[in-house]
CSV table of C-alpha atoms in Angstrom, one decimal:
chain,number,residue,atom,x,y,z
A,1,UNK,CA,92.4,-200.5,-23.4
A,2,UNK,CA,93.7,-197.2,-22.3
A,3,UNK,CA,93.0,-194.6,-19.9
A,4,UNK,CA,92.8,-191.1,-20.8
A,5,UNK,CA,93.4,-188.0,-19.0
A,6,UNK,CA,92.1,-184.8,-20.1
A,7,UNK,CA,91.9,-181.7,-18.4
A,8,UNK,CA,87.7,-180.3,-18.0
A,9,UNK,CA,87.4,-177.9,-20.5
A,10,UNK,CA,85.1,-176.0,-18.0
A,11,UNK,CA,86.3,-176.8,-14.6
A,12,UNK,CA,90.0,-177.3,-15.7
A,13,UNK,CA,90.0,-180.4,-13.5
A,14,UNK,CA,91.8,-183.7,-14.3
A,15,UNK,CA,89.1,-186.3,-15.5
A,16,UNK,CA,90.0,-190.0,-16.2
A,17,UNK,CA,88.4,-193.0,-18.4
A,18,UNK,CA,89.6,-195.9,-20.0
A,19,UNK,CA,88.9,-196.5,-23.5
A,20,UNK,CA,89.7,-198.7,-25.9
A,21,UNK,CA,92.3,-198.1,-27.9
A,22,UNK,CA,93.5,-199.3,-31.4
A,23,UNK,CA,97.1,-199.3,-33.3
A,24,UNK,CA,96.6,-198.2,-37.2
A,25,UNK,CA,99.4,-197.8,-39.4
A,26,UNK,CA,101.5,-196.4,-36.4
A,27,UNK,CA,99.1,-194.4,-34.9
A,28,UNK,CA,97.3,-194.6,-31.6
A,29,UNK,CA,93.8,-193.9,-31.9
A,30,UNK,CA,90.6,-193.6,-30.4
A,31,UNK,CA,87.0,-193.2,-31.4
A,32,UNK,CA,84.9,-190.6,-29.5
A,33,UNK,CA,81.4,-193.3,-30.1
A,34,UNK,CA,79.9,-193.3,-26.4
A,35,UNK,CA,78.1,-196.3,-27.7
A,36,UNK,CA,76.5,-194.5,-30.4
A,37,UNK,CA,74.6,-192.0,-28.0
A,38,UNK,CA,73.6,-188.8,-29.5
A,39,UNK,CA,75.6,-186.6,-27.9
A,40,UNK,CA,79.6,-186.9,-27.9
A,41,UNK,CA,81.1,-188.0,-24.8
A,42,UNK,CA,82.7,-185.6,-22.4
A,43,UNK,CA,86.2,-186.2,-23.0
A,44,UNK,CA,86.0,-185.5,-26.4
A,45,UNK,CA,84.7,-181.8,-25.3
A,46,UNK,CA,87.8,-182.0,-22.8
A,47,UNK,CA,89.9,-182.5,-25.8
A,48,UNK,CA,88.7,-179.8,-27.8
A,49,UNK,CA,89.7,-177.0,-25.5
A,50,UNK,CA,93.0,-179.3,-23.7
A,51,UNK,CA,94.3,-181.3,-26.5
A,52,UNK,CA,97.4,-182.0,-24.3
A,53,UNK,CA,96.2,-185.2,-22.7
A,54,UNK,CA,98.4,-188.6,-20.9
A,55,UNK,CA,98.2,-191.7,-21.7
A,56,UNK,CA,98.2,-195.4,-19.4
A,57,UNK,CA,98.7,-198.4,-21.8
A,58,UNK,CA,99.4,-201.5,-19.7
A,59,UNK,CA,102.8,-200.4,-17.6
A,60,UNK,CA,103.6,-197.4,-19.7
A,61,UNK,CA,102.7,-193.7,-19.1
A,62,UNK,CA,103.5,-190.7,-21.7
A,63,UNK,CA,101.8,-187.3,-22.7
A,64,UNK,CA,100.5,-187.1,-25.9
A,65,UNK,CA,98.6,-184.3,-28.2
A,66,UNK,CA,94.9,-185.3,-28.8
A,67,UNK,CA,94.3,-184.5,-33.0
A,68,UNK,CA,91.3,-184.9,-34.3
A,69,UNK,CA,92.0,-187.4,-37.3
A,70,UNK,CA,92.1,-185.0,-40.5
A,71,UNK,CA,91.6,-188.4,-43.0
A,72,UNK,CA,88.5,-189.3,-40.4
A,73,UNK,CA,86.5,-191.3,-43.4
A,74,UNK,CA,89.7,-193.6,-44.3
A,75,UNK,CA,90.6,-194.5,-40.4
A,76,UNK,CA,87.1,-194.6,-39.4
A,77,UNK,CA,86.9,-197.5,-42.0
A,78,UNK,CA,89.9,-199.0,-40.8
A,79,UNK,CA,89.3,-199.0,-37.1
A,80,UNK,CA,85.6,-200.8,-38.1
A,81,UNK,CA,88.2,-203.5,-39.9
A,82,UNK,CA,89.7,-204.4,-36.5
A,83,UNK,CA,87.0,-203.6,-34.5
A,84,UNK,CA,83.3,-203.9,-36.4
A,85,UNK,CA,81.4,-203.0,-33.5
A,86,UNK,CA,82.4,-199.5,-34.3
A,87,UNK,CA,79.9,-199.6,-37.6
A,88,UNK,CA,77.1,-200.2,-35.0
A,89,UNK,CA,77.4,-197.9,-32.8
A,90,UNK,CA,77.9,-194.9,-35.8
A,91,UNK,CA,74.5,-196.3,-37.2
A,92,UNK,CA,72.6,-195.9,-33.7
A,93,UNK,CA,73.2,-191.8,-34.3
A,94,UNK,CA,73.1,-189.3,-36.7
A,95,UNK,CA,76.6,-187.5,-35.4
A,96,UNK,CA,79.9,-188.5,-37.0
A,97,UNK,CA,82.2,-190.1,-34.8
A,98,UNK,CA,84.9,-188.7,-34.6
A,99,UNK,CA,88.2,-190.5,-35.0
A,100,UNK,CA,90.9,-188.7,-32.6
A,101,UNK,CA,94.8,-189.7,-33.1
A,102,UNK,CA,97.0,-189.6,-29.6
A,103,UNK,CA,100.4,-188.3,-30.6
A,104,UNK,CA,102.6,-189.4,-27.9
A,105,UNK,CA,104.7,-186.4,-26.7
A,106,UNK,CA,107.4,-188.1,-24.4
């Protein structure tokens, strides 16, 4: 588990949540799902417009550049190998996931 913060891409305020997080081949990556809902979930708008986001994993802190994954289809698979609740939630909606890569900055 992470937590996130992105700046609002409309109110430009600071706007927290913890996600879970997952390590693939180096890479720190996230999966915008919100549980399969049909729409995506805010901080992946946030992202859009303020890709510079920072990062909390356990005691460490760093800023990192939010990319959406440009090989979505091959991590998307691999995230659902380490974490198979994934496949569910992407068959409860007709949206793609997307599959967003944290690029640590500091």
């Amino acid at each position: 588990m992470i937590q996130l913060t992105t700046t609002g891409a409309r109110t430009g305020r600071k706007h927290r949540v913890t996600l879970g997080a997952l390590h693939i081949d180096g890479q720190l990556v996230v999966v915008a799902s919100a549980m399969g809902l049909p729409k995506h979930p805010a901080w992946y708008h946030n992202i859009r417009k303020n890709p510079w986001v920072t990062v909390e994993a356990g005691t460490e802190t760093f800023e990192a550049m939010a990319a959406i994954a440009p090989d979505r289809d091959a991590l998307f698979a691999k995230v659902v190998e380490q974490q198979p609740g994934f496949a569910d939630y992407q068959a409860r909606t007709t949206r793609v996931l997307p599959v967003i890569v944290l690029h640590r900055l500091s």
